[in-house]
Amino acid sequence: LKERLGQVREKHRMSRVAKRHKKKIKEAGALILKDDLKARQRTLRKLEYVDLEGVVQRKGQVACCISSADEIVTTELIFNGLLNTLSVEQAVALLSCLVATEKLSKDHNQKAKVRSDMQRPLQQLQDIIRKVAVVAKDCKMDIDVEDFVEGFSTQLMDVAYAWVTGAKFSEVIQINKQMFEGSLVRFMRRLDELLRQLSDAA
């Protein structure tokens, strides 16, 4: 009986210890979320999406219209004025980098070449992406600048360029043979959604 009572007491003791640890974990998680929220707020203020009082500014209003791509990068691209200097084909090809999220093979990535007329716009886009990442990092967000930049793929720029010039689907699918037809359709739909959202934001 004594042994049984001892086991019951030990069980209750372990239960109390477990509850204390759960409480500490919950408090730590809340603290992390709170710090992350503060970092995001600092980032939005520094990029002028909200003012010091937290009131949404013009850039913030535009960002609210975007959901098919990274809202901040897309908005920075708009306010940078880069899209205004490009042809429709170039603009769509550049925007494809914001919605191309499926990873292709490294071999394909190494062979992928950017059209000569897209090299400068692409570099400008990457500068914008890097600027956003650097600001976020300076504001104490947990972000790796180069990983963030590399997360925007250039591998479907030729596909988007061909699509907007009126190429048939059978022709477009041949441009990137590593991508399944379903994935390509999803990519085109997301790109189309982004274009509609940009139109609404304007």
Coordinates of C-alpha atoms in Angstrom, one line a residue:
L1 CA 0.0 0.0 0.0
K2 CA 2.8 2.4 0.9
E3 CA 4.5 1.7 -2.4
R4 CA 1.2 2.4 -4.2
L5 CA 0.7 5.7 -2.3
G6 CA 4.3 6.6 -3.2
Q7 CA 3.6 6.0 -6.9
V8 CA 0.4 8.2 -6.7
R9 CA 2.3 11.0 -5.0
E10 CA 5.1 10.8 -7.6
K11 CA 2.5 10.9 -10.4
H12 CA 0.9 14.0 -8.9
R13 CA 4.4 15.6 -8.5
M14 CA 5.3 14.9 -12.1
S15 CA 1.9 16.3 -13.2
R16 CA 2.6 19.6 -11.4
V17 CA 6.1 19.7 -12.9
A18 CA 4.7 19.1 -16.4
K19 CA 2.1 21.9 -15.9
R20 CA 4.8 24.3 -14.8
H21 CA 6.9 23.5 -17.9
K22 CA 3.9 23.8 -20.2
K23 CA 3.2 27.2 -18.8
K24 CA 6.8 28.3 -19.3
I25 CA 6.8 27.0 -22.9
K26 CA 3.5 28.9 -23.5
E27 CA 5.0 32.1 -22.1
A28 CA 8.2 31.7 -24.1
G29 CA 6.1 31.1 -27.3
A30 CA 4.0 34.2 -26.6
L31 CA 7.2 36.2 -26.1
I32 CA 8.7 35.0 -29.4
L33 CA 5.4 35.9 -31.2
K34 CA 5.4 39.3 -29.5
D35 CA 9.0 40.0 -30.5
D36 CA 8.2 38.9 -34.1
L37 CA 5.2 41.1 -34.2
K38 CA 7.3 44.1 -33.0
A39 CA 9.9 43.4 -35.6
R40 CA 7.3 43.3 -38.3
Q41 CA 5.8 46.5 -37.1
R42 CA 9.2 48.2 -37.2
T43 CA 9.8 46.9 -40.7
L44 CA 6.4 48.3 -41.9
R45 CA 7.2 51.7 -40.3
K46 CA 10.7 51.9 -41.8
L47 CA 9.4 51.1 -45.3
E48 CA 6.6 53.6 -44.7
Y49 CA 3.6 51.2 -44.9
V50 CA 2.3 52.6 -41.6
D51 CA 3.2 55.8 -39.6
L52 CA 4.4 56.0 -36.1
E53 CA 0.8 55.7 -34.8
G54 CA 0.3 52.6 -36.8
V55 CA -2.0 54.2 -39.3
V56 CA -1.9 52.6 -42.8
Q57 CA -0.3 54.7 -45.4
R58 CA -0.6 54.7 -49.2
K59 CA 1.9 51.9 -49.7
G60 CA 0.2 49.9 -47.0
Q61 CA -3.2 50.3 -48.8
V62 CA -1.6 49.0 -52.0
A63 CA 0.0 46.1 -50.2
C64 CA -3.5 45.1 -48.9
C65 CA -4.6 44.5 -52.5
I66 CA -1.9 41.9 -53.1
S67 CA -2.3 38.3 -52.1
S68 CA -0.8 36.2 -54.9
A69 CA 2.8 37.2 -54.3
D70 CA 4.9 38.8 -51.6
E71 CA 3.0 41.9 -50.7
I72 CA 5.9 44.0 -49.6
V73 CA 8.2 43.2 -52.5
T74 CA 5.4 43.6 -55.1
T75 CA 4.5 47.0 -53.6
E76 CA 8.1 48.2 -53.5
L77 CA 8.4 47.2 -57.2
I78 CA 5.3 49.3 -58.0
F79 CA 6.5 52.4 -56.1
N80 CA 10.0 52.0 -57.5
G81 CA 8.6 52.7 -61.0
L82 CA 10.5 49.9 -62.7
L83 CA 7.4 48.4 -64.3
N84 CA 6.6 51.8 -66.0
T85 CA 9.9 51.5 -68.0
L86 CA 9.2 48.0 -69.4
S87 CA 7.1 46.6 -72.2
V88 CA 4.1 44.5 -71.3
E89 CA 6.0 41.3 -72.1
Q90 CA 9.0 42.4 -70.0
A91 CA 6.8 43.4 -67.1
V92 CA 4.9 40.1 -67.0
A93 CA 8.1 38.1 -67.3
L94 CA 9.6 40.1 -64.4
L95 CA 6.4 39.6 -62.3
S96 CA 6.7 35.8 -62.9
C97 CA 9.6 35.8 -60.5
L98 CA 7.2 36.8 -57.7
V99 CA 4.9 33.9 -58.2
A100 CA 7.2 31.1 -59.3
T101 CA 7.5 29.1 -56.1
E102 CA 8.0 25.5 -57.2
K103 CA 11.7 24.4 -57.1
L104 CA 13.1 22.9 -60.2
S105 CA 16.3 20.8 -60.4
K106 CA 19.7 22.5 -59.7
D107 CA 20.8 21.4 -63.2
H108 CA 18.0 23.3 -64.8
N109 CA 18.8 26.3 -62.6
Q110 CA 22.3 26.3 -63.8
K111 CA 21.3 26.1 -67.4
A112 CA 18.5 28.7 -67.2
K113 CA 19.5 31.9 -69.1
V114 CA 17.9 35.3 -68.8
R115 CA 17.0 37.1 -72.0
S116 CA 19.4 40.0 -72.7
D117 CA 16.6 42.5 -72.5
M118 CA 15.6 41.2 -69.1
Q119 CA 19.0 41.2 -67.4
R120 CA 18.9 44.8 -66.2
P121 CA 15.3 44.7 -65.0
L122 CA 16.0 41.4 -63.2
Q123 CA 19.0 43.0 -61.4
Q124 CA 16.8 45.9 -60.4
L125 CA 14.2 43.6 -59.0
Q126 CA 16.8 41.7 -57.1
D127 CA 18.1 44.9 -55.6
I128 CA 14.5 45.8 -54.5
I129 CA 14.1 42.3 -52.9
R130 CA 17.5 42.6 -51.2
K131 CA 16.6 46.1 -49.8
V132 CA 13.4 44.7 -48.3
A133 CA 15.3 41.8 -46.7
V134 CA 18.1 44.1 -45.3
V135 CA 15.5 46.4 -43.8
A136 CA 13.7 43.4 -42.2
K137 CA 16.9 42.1 -40.8
D138 CA 17.9 45.5 -39.4
C139 CA 14.5 45.5 -37.7
K140 CA 15.4 42.2 -36.0
M141 CA 13.3 39.9 -38.1
D142 CA 14.7 36.4 -38.4
I143 CA 15.6 36.4 -42.1
D144 CA 18.6 35.4 -44.3
V145 CA 19.0 38.1 -46.9
E146 CA 20.5 35.9 -49.7
D147 CA 18.1 33.0 -49.1
F148 CA 15.2 35.5 -49.3
V149 CA 16.6 36.9 -52.6
E150 CA 17.1 33.4 -54.1
G151 CA 13.6 32.5 -53.1
F152 CA 12.3 34.4 -56.1
S153 CA 12.9 32.1 -59.1
T154 CA 13.8 33.3 -62.6
Q155 CA 13.2 29.9 -64.1
L156 CA 9.8 30.7 -65.6
M157 CA 10.5 34.1 -67.1
D158 CA 10.7 32.7 -70.6
V159 CA 7.4 30.8 -70.1
A160 CA 5.7 34.0 -69.0
Y161 CA 7.2 36.0 -71.8
A162 CA 6.0 33.4 -74.4
W163 CA 2.5 33.2 -72.8
V164 CA 1.9 37.0 -72.9
T165 CA 3.0 37.1 -76.6
G166 CA 0.2 34.7 -77.5
A167 CA 2.1 31.4 -77.7
K168 CA 0.0 28.2 -77.6
F169 CA 0.0 26.1 -74.5
S170 CA 1.6 23.3 -76.4
E171 CA 4.5 25.6 -77.3
V172 CA 4.7 27.1 -73.8
I173 CA 5.0 23.6 -72.2
Q174 CA 8.0 22.8 -74.4
I175 CA 9.9 25.8 -73.0
N176 CA 10.2 24.2 -69.5
K177 CA 9.9 20.4 -69.9
Q178 CA 10.7 19.8 -66.2
M179 CA 7.4 21.3 -65.1
F180 CA 4.2 19.3 -65.0
E181 CA 1.3 20.7 -67.0
G182 CA -0.8 21.1 -63.9
S183 CA 2.0 23.1 -62.2
L184 CA 2.3 25.3 -65.2
V185 CA -1.4 26.0 -65.3
R186 CA -1.3 26.9 -61.5
F187 CA 1.6 29.2 -62.2
M188 CA -0.2 31.0 -65.0
R189 CA -3.4 31.3 -62.9
R190 CA -1.4 32.9 -60.0
L191 CA 0.4 35.2 -62.4
D192 CA -3.0 36.2 -63.9
E193 CA -4.4 36.8 -60.4
L194 CA -1.4 39.0 -59.6
L195 CA -1.9 41.1 -62.7
R196 CA -5.6 41.5 -61.8
Q197 CA -4.6 42.6 -58.2
L198 CA -2.1 45.1 -59.6
S199 CA -4.8 46.5 -61.8
D200 CA -7.1 46.8 -58.8
A201 CA -4.4 48.4 -56.7
A202 CA -3.7 51.0 -59.4

